[in-house]
Amino acid sequence: MHNRLRSLLFAAILSGSASTLAFAQAQPTESKEAAYARTINERADKIVAKIEGLDAKKAPQVRDAIAGQYLQLSELQEKQDAQLTALKAKPQDEKTAAEKKKIEAEVAASRDKLHKKYLSKLSRTLTPSQVDQVKDGMTYGVLPITMKAYQEMLPDLTEAQKTQIMAWLTEAREHAMDAGSSKEKHAWFGKYKGRINNYLSAQGVDMKQAGKDWAERRARAATPGN
């Protein structure tokens, strides 16, 4: 990313400057960097708009924090991709395999630090409930949607089971927040839903039958006259 375009991107995201965005959009052909700046600002605005009880004066600050997080996560991913691409050009042996693991571990450590710093920044402006709304916004609301589905499919869940399911979905959301694509975000939830289903099966729940029963209940509810 060239320095001039990088400066443009940061200005558009972190300052929320309308004039900078107008300059970016006024170019004959919008650059990839400017397009990404616009996209993540729009994405952040949509998340902020759904935060309940947010002081309007704080909205720009929260928007900039979210957009900035998207930007830094993207840069980390680009860094890893570039390093791994360069590594593929080398003879593939134990040394390159070790280098690959080192690169991935270093990027993962950087991502973890960024995650903690980001949540700390949000917590200085938002309540815990509002922070959770930001997390759900960054992960398409999969956590509450999935939790509701489990409770509807399995109305006899114990409190202990509900607590465990919520704990795993919450952990999945923390990982999914840092994923770079919709597919990767859903993959994290898929991984943890597999763990949840195995846990419930071990508790004696027939997940296959529960799924069939739930489908029948929904079908009956959708039938006119019921």
GROMACS .gro file of C-alpha atoms in nm, residues 146-159 161-162 165 193 196-201 203-215 217-218:
model
   39
  146THR     CA    1  -2.794  -1.978   1.762
  147MET     CA    2  -2.871  -1.961   2.134
  148LYS     CA    3  -3.237  -1.897   2.058
  149ALA     CA    4  -3.242  -2.190   1.814
  150TYR     CA    5  -3.099  -2.430   2.072
  151GLN     CA    6  -3.357  -2.322   2.328
  152GLU     CA    7  -3.643  -2.361   2.081
  153MET     CA    8  -3.518  -2.698   1.958
  154LEU     CA    9  -3.448  -2.822   2.312
  155PRO     CA   10  -3.704  -2.661   2.548
  156ASP     CA   11  -3.600  -2.894   2.832
  157LEU     CA   12  -3.238  -2.777   2.850
  158THR     CA   13  -3.114  -2.746   3.207
  159GLU     CA   14  -2.969  -2.421   3.336
  161GLN     CA   15  -2.659  -2.687   2.980
  162LYS     CA   16  -2.772  -2.338   2.878
  165ILE     CA   17  -2.381  -2.355   2.544
  193LYS     CA   18  -2.162  -2.588   1.746
  196ILE     CA   19  -2.196  -2.823   2.172
  197ASN     CA   20  -2.375  -3.100   1.986
  198ASN     CA   21  -2.121  -3.357   2.105
  199TYR     CA   22  -2.164  -3.229   2.462
  200LEU     CA   23  -2.543  -3.257   2.446
  201SER     CA   24  -2.527  -3.602   2.290
  203GLN     CA   25  -2.568  -3.580   2.811
  204GLY     CA   26  -2.821  -3.814   2.656
  205VAL     CA   27  -2.984  -3.575   2.411
  206ASP     CA   28  -3.081  -3.732   2.078
  207MET     CA   29  -2.986  -3.437   1.857
  208LYS     CA   30  -3.112  -3.599   1.535
  209GLN     CA   31  -3.456  -3.667   1.680
  210ALA     CA   32  -3.464  -3.326   1.848
  211GLY     CA   33  -3.402  -3.165   1.511
  212LYS     CA   34  -3.686  -3.361   1.350
  213ASP     CA   35  -3.927  -3.276   1.634
  214TRP     CA   36  -3.839  -2.908   1.610
  215ALA     CA   37  -3.897  -2.907   1.235
  217ARG     CA   38  -4.331  -2.806   1.555
  218ARG     CA   39  -4.235  -2.522   1.322
   0.00000   0.00000   0.00000
